[in-house]
GROMACS .gro file of C-alpha atoms in nm:
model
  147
    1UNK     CA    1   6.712  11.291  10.666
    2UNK     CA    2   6.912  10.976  10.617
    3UNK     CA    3   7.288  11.017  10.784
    4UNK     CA    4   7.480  10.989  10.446
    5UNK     CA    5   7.451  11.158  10.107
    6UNK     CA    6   7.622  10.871   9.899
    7UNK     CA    7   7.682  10.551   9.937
    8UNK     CA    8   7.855  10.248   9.728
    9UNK     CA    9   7.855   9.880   9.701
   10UNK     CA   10   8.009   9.682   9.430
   11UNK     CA   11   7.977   9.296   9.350
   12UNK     CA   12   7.897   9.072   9.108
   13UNK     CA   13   7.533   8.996   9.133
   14UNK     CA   14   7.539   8.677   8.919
   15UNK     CA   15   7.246   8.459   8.982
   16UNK     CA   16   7.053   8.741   9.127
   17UNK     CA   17   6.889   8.613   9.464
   18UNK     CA   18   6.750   8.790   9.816
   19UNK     CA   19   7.040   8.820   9.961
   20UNK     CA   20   7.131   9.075   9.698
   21UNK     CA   21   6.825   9.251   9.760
   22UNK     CA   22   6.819   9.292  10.128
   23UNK     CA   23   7.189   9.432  10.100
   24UNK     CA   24   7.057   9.685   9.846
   25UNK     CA   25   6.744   9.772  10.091
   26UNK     CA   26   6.958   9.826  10.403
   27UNK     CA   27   7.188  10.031  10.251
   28UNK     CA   28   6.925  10.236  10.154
   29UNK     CA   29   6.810  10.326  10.449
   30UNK     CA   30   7.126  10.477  10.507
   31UNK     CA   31   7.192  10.664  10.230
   32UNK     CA   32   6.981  10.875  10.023
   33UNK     CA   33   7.203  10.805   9.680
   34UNK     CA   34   7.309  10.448   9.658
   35UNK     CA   35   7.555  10.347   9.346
   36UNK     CA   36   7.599  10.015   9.250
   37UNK     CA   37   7.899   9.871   9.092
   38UNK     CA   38   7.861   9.563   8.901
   39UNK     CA   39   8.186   9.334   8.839
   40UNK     CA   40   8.186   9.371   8.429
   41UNK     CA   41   8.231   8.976   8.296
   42UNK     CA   42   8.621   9.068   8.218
   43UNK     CA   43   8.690   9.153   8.598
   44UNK     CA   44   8.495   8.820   8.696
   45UNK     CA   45   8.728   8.572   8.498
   46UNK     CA   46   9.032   8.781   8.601
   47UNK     CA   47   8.954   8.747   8.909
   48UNK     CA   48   8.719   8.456   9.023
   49UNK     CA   49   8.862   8.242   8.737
   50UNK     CA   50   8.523   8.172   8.629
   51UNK     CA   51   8.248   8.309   8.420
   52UNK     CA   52   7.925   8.475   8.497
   53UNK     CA   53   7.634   8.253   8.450
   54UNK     CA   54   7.424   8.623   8.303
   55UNK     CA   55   7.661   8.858   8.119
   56UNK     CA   56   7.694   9.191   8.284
   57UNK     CA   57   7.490   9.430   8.071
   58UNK     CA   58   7.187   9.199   8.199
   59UNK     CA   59   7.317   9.145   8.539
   60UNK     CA   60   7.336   9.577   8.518
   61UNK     CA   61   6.978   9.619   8.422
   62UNK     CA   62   6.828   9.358   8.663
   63UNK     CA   63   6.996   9.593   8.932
   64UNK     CA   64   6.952   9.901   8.756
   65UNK     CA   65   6.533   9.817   8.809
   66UNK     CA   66   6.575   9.775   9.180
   67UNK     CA   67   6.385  10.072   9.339
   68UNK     CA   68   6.680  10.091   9.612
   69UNK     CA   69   6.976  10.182   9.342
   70UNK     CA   70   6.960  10.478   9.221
   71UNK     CA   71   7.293  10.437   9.007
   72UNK     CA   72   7.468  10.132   8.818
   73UNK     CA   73   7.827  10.135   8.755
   74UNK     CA   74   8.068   9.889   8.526
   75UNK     CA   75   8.359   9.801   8.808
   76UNK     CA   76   8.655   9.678   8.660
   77UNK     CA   77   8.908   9.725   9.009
   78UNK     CA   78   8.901   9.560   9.323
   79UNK     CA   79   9.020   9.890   9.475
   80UNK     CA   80   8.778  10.080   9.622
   81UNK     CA   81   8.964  10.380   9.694
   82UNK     CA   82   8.964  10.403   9.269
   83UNK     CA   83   8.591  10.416   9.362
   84UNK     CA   84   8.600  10.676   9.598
   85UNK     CA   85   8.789  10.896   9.339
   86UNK     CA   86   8.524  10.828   9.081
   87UNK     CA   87   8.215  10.849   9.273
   88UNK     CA   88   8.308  11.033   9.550
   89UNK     CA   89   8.064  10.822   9.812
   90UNK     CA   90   8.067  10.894  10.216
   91UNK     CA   91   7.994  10.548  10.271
   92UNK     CA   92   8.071  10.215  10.172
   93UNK     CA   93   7.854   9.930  10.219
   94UNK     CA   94   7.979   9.507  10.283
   95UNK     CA   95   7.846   9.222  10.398
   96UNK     CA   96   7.916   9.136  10.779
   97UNK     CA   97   8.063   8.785  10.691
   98UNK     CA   98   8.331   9.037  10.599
   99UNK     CA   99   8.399   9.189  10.861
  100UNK     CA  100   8.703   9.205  11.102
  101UNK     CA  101   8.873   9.002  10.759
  102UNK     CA  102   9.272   9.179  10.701
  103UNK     CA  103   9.134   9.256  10.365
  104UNK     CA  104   8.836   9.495  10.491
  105UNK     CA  105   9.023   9.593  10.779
  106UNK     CA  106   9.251   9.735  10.551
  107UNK     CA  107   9.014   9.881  10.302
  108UNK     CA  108   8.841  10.068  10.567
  109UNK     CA  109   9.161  10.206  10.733
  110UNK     CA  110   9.219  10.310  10.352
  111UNK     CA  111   8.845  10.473  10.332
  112UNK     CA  112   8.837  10.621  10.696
  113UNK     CA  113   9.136  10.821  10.595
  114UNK     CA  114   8.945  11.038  10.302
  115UNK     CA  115   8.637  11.063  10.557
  116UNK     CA  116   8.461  10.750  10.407
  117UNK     CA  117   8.266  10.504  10.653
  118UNK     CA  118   8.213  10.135  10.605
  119UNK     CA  119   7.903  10.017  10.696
  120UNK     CA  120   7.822   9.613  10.724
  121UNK     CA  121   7.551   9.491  10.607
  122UNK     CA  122   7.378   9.164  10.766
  123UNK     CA  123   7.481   8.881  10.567
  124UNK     CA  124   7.129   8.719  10.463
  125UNK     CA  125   7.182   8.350  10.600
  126UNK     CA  126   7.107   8.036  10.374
  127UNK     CA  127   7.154   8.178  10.055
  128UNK     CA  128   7.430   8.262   9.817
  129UNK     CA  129   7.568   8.261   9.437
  130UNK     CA  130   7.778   8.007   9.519
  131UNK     CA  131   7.499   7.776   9.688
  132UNK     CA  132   7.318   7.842   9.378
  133UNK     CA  133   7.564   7.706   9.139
  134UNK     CA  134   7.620   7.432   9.347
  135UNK     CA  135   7.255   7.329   9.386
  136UNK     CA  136   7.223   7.322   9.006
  137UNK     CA  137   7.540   7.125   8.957
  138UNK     CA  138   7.398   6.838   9.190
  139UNK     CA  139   7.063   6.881   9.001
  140UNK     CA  140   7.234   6.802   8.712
  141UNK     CA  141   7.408   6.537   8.840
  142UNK     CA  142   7.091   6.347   8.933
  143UNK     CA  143   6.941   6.413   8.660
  144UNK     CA  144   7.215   6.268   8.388
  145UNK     CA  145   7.212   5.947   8.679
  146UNK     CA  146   6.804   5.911   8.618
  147UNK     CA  147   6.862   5.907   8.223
   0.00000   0.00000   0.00000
């Protein structure tokens, strides 16, 4: 018996990497329901100021076909109490690099109060959506120098 019934973790998931997965896996083992929102490509240029590289209905099914989700959801809020009312979850999953930030300190005042824990994740060191795009923007770089 795992020690919550639901759980919930929302992100982009541009540029789909391991990191993504072993945040997935872990909260799996701690939940026996895991939903999974997925930023929808309107909420990433609102709010990132940037597009996704792989428009969301793809970036849905490449998480929809990991064996740890068992739910995809279109997020369009950065409030995660808005989740809570919609899904209902007992726990909420982050990455540690977040931890102890005002912004989840907050957000998990907000969720403790409706019974909700917030469990973080180990942040999977070395890789990231950002050192992605920025490895393929020096790659290009080089490349357009060589020609």
């Amino acid at each position: 018996m795992k020690k919550y019934k639901v759980g919930f973790t929302v992100g982009t998931y541009d540029l789909f990497h391991v990191g993504h997965l072993n945040l997935f896996r872990e909260a799996k083992k701690y939940c026996e329901y895991l939903i999974v929102g997925v930023h929808s490509d309107e909420w990433v240029i609102h709010c990132k100021n940037r597009a996704t590289v792989i428009p969301y209905e793809d970036r849905a099914d490449i998480v929809g076909a990991i064996r740890y989700v068992d739910e995809v959801v279109k997020n369009e809020t950065r409030s995660k109490m808005e989740a809570w009312k919609k899904y209902h979850f007992d726990v909420a999953f982050i990455g540690d690099d977040w931890k102890g930030t005002e912004v989840w300190d907050k957000i998990e005042a907000e969720l403790k109060s409706v019974g909700c824990d917030v469990v973080y994740i180990p942040y999977t060191k070395g890789i990231s959506t950002t050192q992605i795009r920025q490895q393929l923007k020096e790659q290009s770089a080089t490349k357009n120098e060589k020609k």
